[in-house]
């Protein structure tokens, strides 16, 4: 069964550094998402992406964040200057369609900002 | 904005006990509802979903959920749990005014004692 994959599984970085989290969505899916879960808190929506554009973003997704689909398979989340409060598990998801479709999640990348 | 509440944060059951996990959402319009499960060390997996039709939906591994629109609820049930059901369970909703953004509840950690 096709799966969403994410790399790395764990990323440790220093405050102020840039990080790029990578995701490979399911191949025939057209909609891509990033969510995050700070330890002990709810899973929160960050951004959705379709047709090489951001279709929705939350208040969390400020100018420090960006997303890109650099090629036909990868979907990346970049944090330009990490802060301590960016430490969280970041989940990538993909779906075939919006609203009436299931989002399939990857295993997550645990980001630790020191 | 919509929100999802899961009132049970931790549940401990013995094998063969019956399970019911509560989920309530706050939104008056059309919703799609999901239960995801996260087994220890694994990624979020879809357990079941409700889009329309029969409000009693059946998912994998003997789980079912009932959508009660008048109560804004989508409770998860299983008549007889197994040790392998030990996991964290997340209720989530997509509403017709929020495109493709999943809103999650806080999760319920279920521990099943053998």
mmCIF file with all atom_site columns, C-alpha atoms in Angstrom, chain A residues 3 31 33 35 37 41-45 48-49 55-56 58 91 98-108, chain B residues 4-5 30-32 34 36 38 42-44 46 49 51 88 90 94-96 98-102 104-106:
data_model
loop_
_atom_site.group_PDB
_atom_site.id
_atom_site.type_symbol
_atom_site.label_atom_id
_atom_site.label_alt_id
_atom_site.label_comp_id
_atom_site.label_asym_id
_atom_site.label_entity_id
_atom_site.label_seq_id
_atom_site.pdbx_PDB_ins_code
_atom_site.Cartn_x
_atom_site.Cartn_y
_atom_site.Cartn_z
_atom_site.occupancy
_atom_site.B_iso_or_equiv
_atom_site.pdbx_formal_charge
_atom_site.auth_seq_id
_atom_site.auth_comp_id
_atom_site.auth_asym_id
_atom_site.auth_atom_id
_atom_site.pdbx_PDB_model_num
ATOM 1  C CA . UNK A 1 3   ? 2.597   5.526  1.994  1.00 0.00 ? 3   UNK A CA 1
ATOM 2  C CA . UNK A 1 31  ? -3.085  17.944 -2.311 1.00 0.00 ? 31  UNK A CA 1
ATOM 3  C CA . UNK A 1 33  ? -0.328  19.368 3.835  1.00 0.00 ? 33  UNK A CA 1
ATOM 4  C CA . UNK A 1 35  ? 0.760   19.731 10.373 1.00 0.00 ? 35  UNK A CA 1
ATOM 5  C CA . UNK A 1 37  ? 2.265   18.660 17.121 1.00 0.00 ? 37  UNK A CA 1
ATOM 6  C CA . UNK A 1 41  ? -0.612  19.594 22.538 1.00 0.00 ? 41  UNK A CA 1
ATOM 7  C CA . UNK A 1 42  ? -3.028  19.026 19.681 1.00 0.00 ? 42  UNK A CA 1
ATOM 8  C CA . UNK A 1 43  ? -2.060  18.289 16.108 1.00 0.00 ? 43  UNK A CA 1
ATOM 9  C CA . UNK A 1 44  ? -2.305  21.674 14.356 1.00 0.00 ? 44  UNK A CA 1
ATOM 10 C CA . UNK A 1 45  ? -2.736  22.499 10.700 1.00 0.00 ? 45  UNK A CA 1
ATOM 11 C CA . UNK A 1 48  ? -2.082  23.084 2.400  1.00 0.00 ? 48  UNK A CA 1
ATOM 12 C CA . UNK A 1 49  ? -0.662  23.122 -1.119 1.00 0.00 ? 49  UNK A CA 1
ATOM 13 C CA . UNK A 1 55  ? -4.280  27.037 -0.848 1.00 0.00 ? 55  UNK A CA 1
ATOM 14 C CA . UNK A 1 56  ? -4.687  27.590 2.888  1.00 0.00 ? 56  UNK A CA 1
ATOM 15 C CA . UNK A 1 58  ? -2.947  28.900 9.499  1.00 0.00 ? 58  UNK A CA 1
ATOM 16 C CA . UNK A 1 91  ? 3.637   15.627 9.895  1.00 0.00 ? 91  UNK A CA 1
ATOM 17 C CA . UNK A 1 98  ? -10.127 18.255 -0.844 1.00 0.00 ? 98  UNK A CA 1
ATOM 18 C CA . UNK A 1 99  ? -12.881 18.018 1.731  1.00 0.00 ? 99  UNK A CA 1
ATOM 19 C CA . UNK A 1 100 ? -14.409 14.778 0.613  1.00 0.00 ? 100 UNK A CA 1
ATOM 20 C CA . UNK A 1 101 ? -11.228 12.825 0.850  1.00 0.00 ? 101 UNK A CA 1
ATOM 21 C CA . UNK A 1 102 ? -8.981  11.226 3.406  1.00 0.00 ? 102 UNK A CA 1
ATOM 22 C CA . UNK A 1 103 ? -5.616  12.719 4.262  1.00 0.00 ? 103 UNK A CA 1
ATOM 23 C CA . UNK A 1 104 ? -2.861  10.141 4.617  1.00 0.00 ? 104 UNK A CA 1
ATOM 24 C CA . UNK A 1 105 ? -0.109  10.983 7.043  1.00 0.00 ? 105 UNK A CA 1
ATOM 25 C CA . UNK A 1 106 ? 3.591   10.329 7.073  1.00 0.00 ? 106 UNK A CA 1
ATOM 26 C CA . UNK A 1 107 ? 5.505   9.121  10.136 1.00 0.00 ? 107 UNK A CA 1
ATOM 27 C CA . UNK A 1 108 ? 6.610   12.614 11.093 1.00 0.00 ? 108 UNK A CA 1
ATOM 28 C CA . UNK B 2 4   ? -12.934 19.319 18.420 1.00 0.00 ? 4   UNK B CA 1
ATOM 29 C CA . UNK B 2 5   ? -13.056 18.054 21.990 1.00 0.00 ? 5   UNK B CA 1
ATOM 30 C CA . UNK B 2 30  ? -21.547 20.208 6.837  1.00 0.00 ? 30  UNK B CA 1
ATOM 31 C CA . UNK B 2 31  ? -18.705 18.164 8.268  1.00 0.00 ? 31  UNK B CA 1
ATOM 32 C CA . UNK B 2 32  ? -16.583 15.196 7.385  1.00 0.00 ? 32  UNK B CA 1
ATOM 33 C CA . UNK B 2 34  ? -12.487 11.040 11.046 1.00 0.00 ? 34  UNK B CA 1
ATOM 34 C CA . UNK B 2 36  ? -7.175  8.349  13.354 1.00 0.00 ? 36  UNK B CA 1
ATOM 35 C CA . UNK B 2 38  ? -1.389  6.223  16.294 1.00 0.00 ? 38  UNK B CA 1
ATOM 36 C CA . UNK B 2 42  ? 4.007   4.504  14.209 1.00 0.00 ? 42  UNK B CA 1
ATOM 37 C CA . UNK B 2 43  ? 2.353   7.228  12.175 1.00 0.00 ? 43  UNK B CA 1
ATOM 38 C CA . UNK B 2 44  ? -1.238  8.396  12.177 1.00 0.00 ? 44  UNK B CA 1
ATOM 39 C CA . UNK B 2 46  ? -7.083  6.240  9.403  1.00 0.00 ? 46  UNK B CA 1
ATOM 40 C CA . UNK B 2 49  ? -14.469 8.165  8.457  1.00 0.00 ? 49  UNK B CA 1
ATOM 41 C CA . UNK B 2 51  ? -18.784 11.697 4.927  1.00 0.00 ? 51  UNK B CA 1
ATOM 42 C CA . UNK B 2 88  ? -3.513  7.122  20.913 1.00 0.00 ? 88  UNK B CA 1
ATOM 43 C CA . UNK B 2 90  ? -7.530  11.227 17.488 1.00 0.00 ? 90  UNK B CA 1
ATOM 44 C CA . UNK B 2 94  ? -13.101 18.955 8.109  1.00 0.00 ? 94  UNK B CA 1
ATOM 45 C CA . UNK B 2 95  ? -15.824 21.538 7.615  1.00 0.00 ? 95  UNK B CA 1
ATOM 46 C CA . UNK B 2 96  ? -17.225 22.906 4.397  1.00 0.00 ? 96  UNK B CA 1
ATOM 47 C CA . UNK B 2 98  ? -12.409 25.411 5.851  1.00 0.00 ? 98  UNK B CA 1
ATOM 48 C CA . UNK B 2 99  ? -11.519 23.742 2.597  1.00 0.00 ? 99  UNK B CA 1
ATOM 49 C CA . UNK B 2 100 ? -9.017  21.103 3.441  1.00 0.00 ? 100 UNK B CA 1
ATOM 50 C CA . UNK B 2 101 ? -7.882  21.866 6.951  1.00 0.00 ? 101 UNK B CA 1
ATOM 51 C CA . UNK B 2 102 ? -8.241  19.008 9.422  1.00 0.00 ? 102 UNK B CA 1
ATOM 52 C CA . UNK B 2 104 ? -7.930  17.595 15.549 1.00 0.00 ? 104 UNK B CA 1
ATOM 53 C CA . UNK B 2 105 ? -9.038  16.854 19.048 1.00 0.00 ? 105 UNK B CA 1
ATOM 54 C CA . UNK B 2 106 ? -6.474  16.512 21.775 1.00 0.00 ? 106 UNK B CA 1
#
